[in-house]
XYZ file of N, CA and C in Angstrom:
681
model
N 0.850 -1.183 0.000
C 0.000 0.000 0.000
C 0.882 1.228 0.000
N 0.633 1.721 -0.840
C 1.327 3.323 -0.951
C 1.149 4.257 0.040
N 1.907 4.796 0.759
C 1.816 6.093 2.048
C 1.031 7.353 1.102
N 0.389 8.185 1.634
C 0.311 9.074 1.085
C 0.038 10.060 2.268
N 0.887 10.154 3.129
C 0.307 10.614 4.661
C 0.525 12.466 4.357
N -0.474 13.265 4.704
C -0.318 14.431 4.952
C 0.374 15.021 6.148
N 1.694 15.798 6.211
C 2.327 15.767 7.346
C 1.992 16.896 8.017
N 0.956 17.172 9.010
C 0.949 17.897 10.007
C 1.271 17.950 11.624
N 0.498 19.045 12.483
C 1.611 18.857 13.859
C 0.571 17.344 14.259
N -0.639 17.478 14.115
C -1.412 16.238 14.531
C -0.859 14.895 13.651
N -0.534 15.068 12.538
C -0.465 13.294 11.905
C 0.734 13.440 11.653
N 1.812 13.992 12.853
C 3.794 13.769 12.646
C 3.620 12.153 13.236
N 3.072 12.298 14.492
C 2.374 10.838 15.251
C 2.262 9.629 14.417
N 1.162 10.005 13.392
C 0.874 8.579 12.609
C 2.030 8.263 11.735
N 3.113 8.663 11.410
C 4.236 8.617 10.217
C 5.525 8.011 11.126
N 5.502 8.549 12.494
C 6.816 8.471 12.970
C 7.314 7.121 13.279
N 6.250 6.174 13.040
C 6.908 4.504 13.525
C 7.334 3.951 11.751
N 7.154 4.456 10.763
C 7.867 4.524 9.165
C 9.275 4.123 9.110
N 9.819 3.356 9.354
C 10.874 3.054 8.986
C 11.647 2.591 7.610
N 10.838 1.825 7.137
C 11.057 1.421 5.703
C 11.072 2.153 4.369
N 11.673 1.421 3.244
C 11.151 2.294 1.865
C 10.514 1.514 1.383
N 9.327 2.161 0.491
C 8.788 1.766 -0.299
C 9.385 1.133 -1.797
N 8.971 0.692 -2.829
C 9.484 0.183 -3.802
C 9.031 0.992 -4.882
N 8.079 1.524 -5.056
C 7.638 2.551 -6.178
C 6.961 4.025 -5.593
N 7.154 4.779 -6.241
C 6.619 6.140 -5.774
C 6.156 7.044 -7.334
N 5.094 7.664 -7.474
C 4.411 7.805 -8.754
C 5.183 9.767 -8.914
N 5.009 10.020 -7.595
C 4.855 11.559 -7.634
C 5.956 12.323 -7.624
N 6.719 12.925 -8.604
C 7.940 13.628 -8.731
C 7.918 14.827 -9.401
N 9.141 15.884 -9.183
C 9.375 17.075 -9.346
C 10.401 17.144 -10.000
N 10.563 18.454 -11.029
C 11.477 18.176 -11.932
C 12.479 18.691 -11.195
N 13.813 18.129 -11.072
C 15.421 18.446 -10.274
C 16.100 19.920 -11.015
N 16.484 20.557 -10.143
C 16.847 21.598 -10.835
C 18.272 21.931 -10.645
N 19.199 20.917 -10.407
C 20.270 21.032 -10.267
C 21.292 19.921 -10.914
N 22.339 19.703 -10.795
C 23.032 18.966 -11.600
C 24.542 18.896 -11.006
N 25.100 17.578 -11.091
C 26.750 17.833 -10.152
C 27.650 18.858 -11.491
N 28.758 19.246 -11.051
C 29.636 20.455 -12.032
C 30.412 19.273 -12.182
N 30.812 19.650 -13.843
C 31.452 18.983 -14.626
C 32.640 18.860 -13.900
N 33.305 19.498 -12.581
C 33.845 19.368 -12.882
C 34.373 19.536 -10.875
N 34.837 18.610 -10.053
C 34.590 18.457 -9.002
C 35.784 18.335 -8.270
N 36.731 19.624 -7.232
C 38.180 19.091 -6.755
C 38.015 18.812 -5.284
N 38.479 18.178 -5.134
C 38.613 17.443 -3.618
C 39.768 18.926 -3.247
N 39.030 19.038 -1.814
C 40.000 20.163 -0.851
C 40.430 19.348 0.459
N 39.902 18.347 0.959
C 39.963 18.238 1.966
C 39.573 16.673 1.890
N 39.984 15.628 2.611
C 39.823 14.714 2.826
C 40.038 14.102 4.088
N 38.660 13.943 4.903
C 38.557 13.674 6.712
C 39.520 12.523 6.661
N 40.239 12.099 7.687
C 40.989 11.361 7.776
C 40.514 9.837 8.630
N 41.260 8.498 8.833
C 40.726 7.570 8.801
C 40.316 7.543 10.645
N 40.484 8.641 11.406
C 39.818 8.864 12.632
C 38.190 9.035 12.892
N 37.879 9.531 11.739
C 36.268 9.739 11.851
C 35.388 8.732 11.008
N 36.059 7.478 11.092
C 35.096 6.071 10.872
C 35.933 5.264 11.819
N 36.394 5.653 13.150
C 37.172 4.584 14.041
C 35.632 4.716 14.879
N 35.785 3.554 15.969
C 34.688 2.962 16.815
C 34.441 3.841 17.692
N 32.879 4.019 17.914
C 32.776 5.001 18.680
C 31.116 4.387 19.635
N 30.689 5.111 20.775
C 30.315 4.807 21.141
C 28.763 6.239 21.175
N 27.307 5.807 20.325
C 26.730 6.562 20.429
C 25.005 6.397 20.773
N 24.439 6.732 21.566
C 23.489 6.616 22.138
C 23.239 5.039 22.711
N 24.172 5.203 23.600
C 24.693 4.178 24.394
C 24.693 2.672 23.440
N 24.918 2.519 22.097
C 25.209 1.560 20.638
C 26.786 1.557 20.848
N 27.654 0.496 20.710
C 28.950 0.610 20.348
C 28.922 0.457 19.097
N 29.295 1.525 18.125
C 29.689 1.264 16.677
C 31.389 0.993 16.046
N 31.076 -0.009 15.393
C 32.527 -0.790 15.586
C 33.233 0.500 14.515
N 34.520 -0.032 14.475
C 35.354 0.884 13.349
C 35.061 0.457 11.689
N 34.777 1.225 10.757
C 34.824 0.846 9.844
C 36.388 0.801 8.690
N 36.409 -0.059 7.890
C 37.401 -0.460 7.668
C 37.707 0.296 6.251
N 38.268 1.469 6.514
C 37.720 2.941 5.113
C 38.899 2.614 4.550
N 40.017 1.823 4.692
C 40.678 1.418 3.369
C 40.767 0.242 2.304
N 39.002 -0.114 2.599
C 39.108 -1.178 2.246
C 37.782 -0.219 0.973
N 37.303 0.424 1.513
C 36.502 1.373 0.526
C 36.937 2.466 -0.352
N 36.334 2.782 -2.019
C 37.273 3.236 -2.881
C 37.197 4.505 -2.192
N 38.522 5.783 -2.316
C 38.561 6.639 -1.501
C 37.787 7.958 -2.280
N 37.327 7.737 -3.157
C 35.989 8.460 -3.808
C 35.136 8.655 -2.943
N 35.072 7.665 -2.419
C 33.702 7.499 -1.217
C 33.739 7.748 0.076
N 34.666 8.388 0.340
C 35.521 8.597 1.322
C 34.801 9.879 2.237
N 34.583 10.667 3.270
C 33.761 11.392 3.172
C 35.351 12.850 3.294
N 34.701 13.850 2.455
C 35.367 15.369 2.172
C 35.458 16.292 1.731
N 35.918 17.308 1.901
C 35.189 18.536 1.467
C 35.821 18.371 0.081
N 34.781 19.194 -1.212
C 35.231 19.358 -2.100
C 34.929 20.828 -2.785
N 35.033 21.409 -3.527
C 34.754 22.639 -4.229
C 33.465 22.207 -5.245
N 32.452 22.921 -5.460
C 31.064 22.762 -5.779
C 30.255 24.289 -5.651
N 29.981 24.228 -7.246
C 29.462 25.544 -7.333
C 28.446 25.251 -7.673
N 27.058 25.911 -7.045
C 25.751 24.998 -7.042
C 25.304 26.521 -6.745
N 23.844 26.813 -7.628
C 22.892 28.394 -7.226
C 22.306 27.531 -5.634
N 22.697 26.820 -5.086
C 21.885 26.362 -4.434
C 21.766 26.689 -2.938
N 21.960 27.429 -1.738
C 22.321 27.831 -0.706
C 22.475 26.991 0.037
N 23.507 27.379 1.025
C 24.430 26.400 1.801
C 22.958 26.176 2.611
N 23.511 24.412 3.171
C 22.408 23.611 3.766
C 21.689 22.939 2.887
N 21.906 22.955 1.835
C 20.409 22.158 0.823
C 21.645 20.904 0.408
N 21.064 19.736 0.176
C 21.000 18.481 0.110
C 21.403 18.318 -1.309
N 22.068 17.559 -2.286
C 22.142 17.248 -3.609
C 22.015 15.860 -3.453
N 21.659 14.725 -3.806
C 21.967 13.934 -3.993
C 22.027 13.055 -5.427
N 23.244 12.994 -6.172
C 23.684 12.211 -7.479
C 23.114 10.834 -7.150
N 22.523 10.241 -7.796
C 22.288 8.645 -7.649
C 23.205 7.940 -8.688
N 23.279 8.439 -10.137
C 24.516 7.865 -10.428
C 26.003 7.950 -9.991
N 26.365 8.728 -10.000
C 27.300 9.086 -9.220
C 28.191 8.248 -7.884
N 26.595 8.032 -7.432
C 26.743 7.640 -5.829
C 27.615 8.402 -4.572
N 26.717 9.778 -4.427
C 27.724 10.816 -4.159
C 26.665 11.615 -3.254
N 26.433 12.200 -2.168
C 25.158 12.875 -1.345
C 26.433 14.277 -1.353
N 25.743 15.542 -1.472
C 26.728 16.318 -1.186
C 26.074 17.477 0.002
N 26.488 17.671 0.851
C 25.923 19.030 1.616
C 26.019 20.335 1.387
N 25.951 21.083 0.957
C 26.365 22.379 0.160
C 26.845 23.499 1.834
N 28.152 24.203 1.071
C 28.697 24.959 1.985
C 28.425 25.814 1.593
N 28.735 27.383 2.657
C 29.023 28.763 2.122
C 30.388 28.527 1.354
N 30.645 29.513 -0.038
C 31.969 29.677 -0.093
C 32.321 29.071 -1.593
N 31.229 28.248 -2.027
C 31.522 26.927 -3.308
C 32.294 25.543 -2.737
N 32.004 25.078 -1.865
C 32.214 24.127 -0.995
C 31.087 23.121 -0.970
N 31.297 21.925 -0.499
C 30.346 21.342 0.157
C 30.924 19.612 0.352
N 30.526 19.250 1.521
C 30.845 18.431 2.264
C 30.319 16.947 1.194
N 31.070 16.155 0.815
C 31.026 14.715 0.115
C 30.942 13.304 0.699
N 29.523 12.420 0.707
C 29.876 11.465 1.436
C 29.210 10.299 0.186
N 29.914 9.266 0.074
C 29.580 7.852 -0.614
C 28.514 7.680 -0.263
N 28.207 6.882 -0.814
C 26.335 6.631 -0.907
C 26.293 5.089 -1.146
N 25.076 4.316 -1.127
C 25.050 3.178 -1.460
C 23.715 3.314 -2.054
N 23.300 2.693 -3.474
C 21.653 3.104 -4.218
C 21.134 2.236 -3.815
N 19.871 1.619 -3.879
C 18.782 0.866 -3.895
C 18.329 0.798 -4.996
N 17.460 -0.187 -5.269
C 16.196 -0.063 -6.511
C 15.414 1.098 -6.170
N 15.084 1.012 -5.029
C 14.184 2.341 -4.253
C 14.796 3.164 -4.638
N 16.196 3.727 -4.960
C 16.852 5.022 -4.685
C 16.608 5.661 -6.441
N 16.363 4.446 -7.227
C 16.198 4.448 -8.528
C 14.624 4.851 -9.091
N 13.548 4.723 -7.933
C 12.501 5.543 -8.518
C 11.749 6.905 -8.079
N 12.800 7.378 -7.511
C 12.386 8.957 -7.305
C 13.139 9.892 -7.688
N 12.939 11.084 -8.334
C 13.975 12.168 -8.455
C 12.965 13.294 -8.566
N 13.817 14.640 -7.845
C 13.225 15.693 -7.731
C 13.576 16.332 -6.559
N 12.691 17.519 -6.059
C 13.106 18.510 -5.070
C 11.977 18.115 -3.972
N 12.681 17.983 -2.321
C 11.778 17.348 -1.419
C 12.628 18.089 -0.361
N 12.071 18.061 1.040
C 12.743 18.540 2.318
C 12.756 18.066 3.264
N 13.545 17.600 4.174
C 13.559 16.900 5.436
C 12.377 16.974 6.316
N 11.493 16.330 6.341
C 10.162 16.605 7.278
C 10.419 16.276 8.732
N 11.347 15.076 8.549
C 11.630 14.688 10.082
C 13.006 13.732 10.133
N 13.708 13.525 10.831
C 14.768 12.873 11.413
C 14.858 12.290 12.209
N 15.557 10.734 12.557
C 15.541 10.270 13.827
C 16.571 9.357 13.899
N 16.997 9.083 15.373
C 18.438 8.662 15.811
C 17.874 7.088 16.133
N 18.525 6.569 15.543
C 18.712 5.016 15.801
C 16.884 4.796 15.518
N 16.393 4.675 14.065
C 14.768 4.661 13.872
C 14.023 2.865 14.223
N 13.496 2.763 14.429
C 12.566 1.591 14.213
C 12.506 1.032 12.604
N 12.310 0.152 12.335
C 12.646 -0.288 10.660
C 11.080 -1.130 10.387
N 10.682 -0.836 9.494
C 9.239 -1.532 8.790
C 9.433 -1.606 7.261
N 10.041 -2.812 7.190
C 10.346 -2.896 5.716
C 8.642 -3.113 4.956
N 8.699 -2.385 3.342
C 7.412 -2.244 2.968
C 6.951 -3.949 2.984
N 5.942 -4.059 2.419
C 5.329 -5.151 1.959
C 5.670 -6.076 0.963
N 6.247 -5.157 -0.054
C 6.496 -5.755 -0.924
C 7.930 -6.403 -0.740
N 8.556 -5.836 -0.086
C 10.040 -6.471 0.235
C 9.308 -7.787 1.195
N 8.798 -7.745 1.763
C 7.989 -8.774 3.054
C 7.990 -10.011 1.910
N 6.902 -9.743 0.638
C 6.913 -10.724 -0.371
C 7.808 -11.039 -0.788
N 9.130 -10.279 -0.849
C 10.291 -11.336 -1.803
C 10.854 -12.139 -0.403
N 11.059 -10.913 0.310
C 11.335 -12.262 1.660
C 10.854 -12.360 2.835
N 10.163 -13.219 3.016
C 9.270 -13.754 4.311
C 9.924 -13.748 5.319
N 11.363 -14.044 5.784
C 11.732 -13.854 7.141
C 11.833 -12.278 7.347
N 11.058 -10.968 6.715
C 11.384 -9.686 7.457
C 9.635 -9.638 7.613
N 9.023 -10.616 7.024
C 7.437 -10.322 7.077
C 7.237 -10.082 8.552
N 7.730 -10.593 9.549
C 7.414 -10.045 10.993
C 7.417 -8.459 11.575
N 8.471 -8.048 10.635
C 8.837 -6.732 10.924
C 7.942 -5.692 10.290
N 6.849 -5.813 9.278
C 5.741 -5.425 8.580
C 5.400 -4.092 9.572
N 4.757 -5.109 10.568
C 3.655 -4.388 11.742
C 4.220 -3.778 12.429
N 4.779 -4.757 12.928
C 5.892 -4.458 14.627
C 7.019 -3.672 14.515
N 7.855 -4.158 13.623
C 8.936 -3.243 13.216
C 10.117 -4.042 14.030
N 11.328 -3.721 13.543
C 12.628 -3.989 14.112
C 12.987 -2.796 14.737
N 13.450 -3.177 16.266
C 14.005 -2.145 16.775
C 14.916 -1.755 16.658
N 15.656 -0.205 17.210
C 16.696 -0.145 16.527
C 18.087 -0.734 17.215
N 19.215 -0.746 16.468
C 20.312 -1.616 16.715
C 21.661 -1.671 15.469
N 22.291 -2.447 16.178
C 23.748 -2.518 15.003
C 23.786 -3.028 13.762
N 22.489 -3.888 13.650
C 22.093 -5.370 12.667
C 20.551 -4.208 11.962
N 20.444 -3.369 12.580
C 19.063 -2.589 11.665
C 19.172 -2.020 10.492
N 18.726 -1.983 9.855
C 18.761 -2.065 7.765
C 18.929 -0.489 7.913
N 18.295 0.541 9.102
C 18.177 2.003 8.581
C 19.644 2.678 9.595
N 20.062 1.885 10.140
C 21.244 2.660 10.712
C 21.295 3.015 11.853
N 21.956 4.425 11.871
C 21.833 5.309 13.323
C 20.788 6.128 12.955
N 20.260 6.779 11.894
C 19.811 7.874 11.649
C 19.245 7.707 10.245
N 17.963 8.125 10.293
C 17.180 8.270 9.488
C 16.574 9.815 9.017
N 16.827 10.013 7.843
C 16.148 11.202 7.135
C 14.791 11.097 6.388
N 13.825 11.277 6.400
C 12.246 11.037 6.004
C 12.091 12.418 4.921
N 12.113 12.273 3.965
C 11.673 13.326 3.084
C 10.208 13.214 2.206
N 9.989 14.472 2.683
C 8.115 14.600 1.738
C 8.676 16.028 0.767
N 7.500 15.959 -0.316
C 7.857 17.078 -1.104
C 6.212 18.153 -0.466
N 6.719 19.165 -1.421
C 6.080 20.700 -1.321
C 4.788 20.542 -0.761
N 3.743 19.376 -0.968
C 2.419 19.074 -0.334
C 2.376 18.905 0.642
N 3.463 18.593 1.468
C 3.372 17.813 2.927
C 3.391 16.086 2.299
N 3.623 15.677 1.601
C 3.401 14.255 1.080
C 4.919 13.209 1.180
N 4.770 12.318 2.042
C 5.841 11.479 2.088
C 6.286 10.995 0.576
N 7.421 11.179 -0.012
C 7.949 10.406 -0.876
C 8.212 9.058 -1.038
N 8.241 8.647 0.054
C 8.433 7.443 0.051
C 10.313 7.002 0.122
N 10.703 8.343 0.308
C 12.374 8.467 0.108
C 13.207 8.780 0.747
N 13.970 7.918 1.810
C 15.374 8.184 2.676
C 16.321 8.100 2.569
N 17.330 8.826 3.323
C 18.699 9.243 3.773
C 18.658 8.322 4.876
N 19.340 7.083 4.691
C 19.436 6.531 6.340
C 20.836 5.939 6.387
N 21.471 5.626 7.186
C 22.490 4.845 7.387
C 22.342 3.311 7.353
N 23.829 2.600 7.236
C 23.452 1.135 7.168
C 24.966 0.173 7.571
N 24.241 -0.702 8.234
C 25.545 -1.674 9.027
C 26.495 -1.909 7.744
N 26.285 -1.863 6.467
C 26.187 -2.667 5.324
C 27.765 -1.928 4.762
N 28.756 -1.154 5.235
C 29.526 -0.497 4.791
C 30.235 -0.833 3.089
N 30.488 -1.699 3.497
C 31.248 -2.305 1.576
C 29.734 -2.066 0.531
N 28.471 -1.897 0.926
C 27.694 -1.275 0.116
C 27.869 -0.516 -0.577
N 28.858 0.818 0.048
C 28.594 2.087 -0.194
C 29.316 2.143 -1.526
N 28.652 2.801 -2.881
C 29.571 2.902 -4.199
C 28.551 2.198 -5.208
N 27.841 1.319 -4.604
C 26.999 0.294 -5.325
C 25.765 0.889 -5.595
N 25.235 -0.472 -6.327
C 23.876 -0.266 -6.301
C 23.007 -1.493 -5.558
N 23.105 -1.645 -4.290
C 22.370 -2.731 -3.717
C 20.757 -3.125 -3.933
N 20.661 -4.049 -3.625
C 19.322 -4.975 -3.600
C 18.376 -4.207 -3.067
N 18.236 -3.732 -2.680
C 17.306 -3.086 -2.056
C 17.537 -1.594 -0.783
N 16.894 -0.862 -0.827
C 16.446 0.104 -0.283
C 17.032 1.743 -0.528
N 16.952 2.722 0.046
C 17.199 4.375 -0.803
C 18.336 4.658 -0.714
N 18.917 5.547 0.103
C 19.382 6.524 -0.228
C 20.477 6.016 1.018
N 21.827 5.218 1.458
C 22.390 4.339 2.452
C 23.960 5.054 2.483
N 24.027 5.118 4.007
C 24.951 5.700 4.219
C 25.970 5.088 5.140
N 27.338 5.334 5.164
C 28.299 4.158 6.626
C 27.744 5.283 7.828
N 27.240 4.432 8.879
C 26.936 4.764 9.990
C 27.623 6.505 10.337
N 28.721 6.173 10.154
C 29.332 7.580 10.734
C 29.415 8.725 10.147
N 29.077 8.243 8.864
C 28.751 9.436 7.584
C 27.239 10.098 7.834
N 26.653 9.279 8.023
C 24.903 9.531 8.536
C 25.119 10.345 10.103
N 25.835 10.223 10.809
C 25.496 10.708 11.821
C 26.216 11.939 11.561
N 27.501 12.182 10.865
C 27.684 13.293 10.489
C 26.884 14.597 9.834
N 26.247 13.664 8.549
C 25.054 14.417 8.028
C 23.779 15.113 8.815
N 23.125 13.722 10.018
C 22.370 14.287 10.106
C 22.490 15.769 11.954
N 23.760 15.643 11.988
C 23.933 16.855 12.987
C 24.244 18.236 12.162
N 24.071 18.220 10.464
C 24.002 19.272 9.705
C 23.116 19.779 9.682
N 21.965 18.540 9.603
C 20.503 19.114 8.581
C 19.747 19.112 9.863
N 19.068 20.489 9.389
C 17.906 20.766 10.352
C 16.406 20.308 9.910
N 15.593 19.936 9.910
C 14.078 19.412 9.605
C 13.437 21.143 9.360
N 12.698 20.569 8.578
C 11.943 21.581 7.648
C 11.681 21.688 6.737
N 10.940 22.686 6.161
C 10.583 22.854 4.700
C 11.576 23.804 4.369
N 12.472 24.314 4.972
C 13.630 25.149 4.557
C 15.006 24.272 3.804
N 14.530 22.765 4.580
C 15.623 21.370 3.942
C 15.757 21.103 3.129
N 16.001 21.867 1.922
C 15.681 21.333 0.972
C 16.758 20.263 0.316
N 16.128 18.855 -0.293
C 17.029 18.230 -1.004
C 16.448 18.107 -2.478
N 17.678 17.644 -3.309
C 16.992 17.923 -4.566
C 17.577 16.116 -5.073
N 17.536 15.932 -5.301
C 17.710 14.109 -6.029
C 17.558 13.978 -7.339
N 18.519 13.809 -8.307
C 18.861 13.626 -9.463
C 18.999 12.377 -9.591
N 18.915 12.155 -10.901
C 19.062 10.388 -11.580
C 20.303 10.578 -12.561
């Protein structure tokens, strides 16, 4: 069944146990942005900010960032975008989420696609965010595989082994209307670069938690998602 939830202060309630992505989404906006031909790395975080850390009382192990291509690496790069610092880009070919800085800057982190990540593009805004989310994979994933069918209703709580990470980003466009399309993190690190089996928009744990102490929730959030 397709979400089509209207997001107000009364029905934030009915949306917030959403963990999952959907598999198709009908309703899109045309993208009005595009990565620059032409993209220089300034800065490249070093292999301290994917070592093990300990966050909302979760031990997150170290990830193993030389074993990942260093494209994907997370760092600042030079990026000239009409777009004002704080707004969201995300390349799906590419496999590239960028944060836009003041200055022609903006912060670069690897990505991992989904099939999901493959049917939406357009301009949408962070409606809501959450740290370590509950997971409800859709239905239709339930049908290809029956051992997450439990998690339908109930949901998986959150944890180290949870499909959405530390942190989840929920984006609806201009109506108040869930897209059906996230920014979440994922245990799944050697993902990142790919195009995995399933689900949106996947990030290494520590890249997501980076991101989401950037982005503020709002209709001021804007992200824009290109194909």
């Amino acid at each position: 069944m397709r979400l089509r939830t209207i997001l107000t202060a009364l029905g934030l309630s009915s949306v917030f146990a959403l963990g999952g992505c959907a598999s198709t989404s009908t309703q899109t906006t045309p993208a009005t942005a595009s990565a620059p031909a032409y993209v220089e790395t300034t800065q490249i975080f070093g292999d301290e900010v994917y070592s093990a850390t300990t966050d909302a009382g979760y031990a997150l192990p170290a990830i193993p960032i030389n074993r990942v291509d260093k494209r994907f690496h997370r760092q600042i790069v030079s990026y000239e975008t009409p777009e004002k610092a704080g707004t969201v880009i995300v390349n799906t070919r590419e496999r590239f989420l960028y944060y836009i800085l003041p200055g022609g800057k903006a912060v670069r982190y690897g990505i991992g696609v989904g099939k999901q990540g493959f049917a939406w593009a357009g301009e949408a805004y962070v409606a809501w965010k959450q740290e370590w989310p509950m997971w409800h994979p859709p239905k239709e994933m339930a049908d290809r595989k029956p051992e997450v069918a439990r998690y339908v209703e109930g949901g998986m709580g959150p944890g180290l082994t949870n499909p959405l990470g530390a942190r989840a980003m929920y984006l609806f466009n201009d109506k108040g209307q869930d897209t059906l399309f996230r920014i979440h993190g994922s245990p799944e690190w050697a993902s990142i670069g790919t195009a995995a089996s399933s689900g949106c928009i996947r990030m290494i744990n520590q890249d997501v938690i980076d991101l989401y102490s950037r982005v503020r929730p709002g209709r001021s959030s804007k992200v824009i998602v290109i194909q």
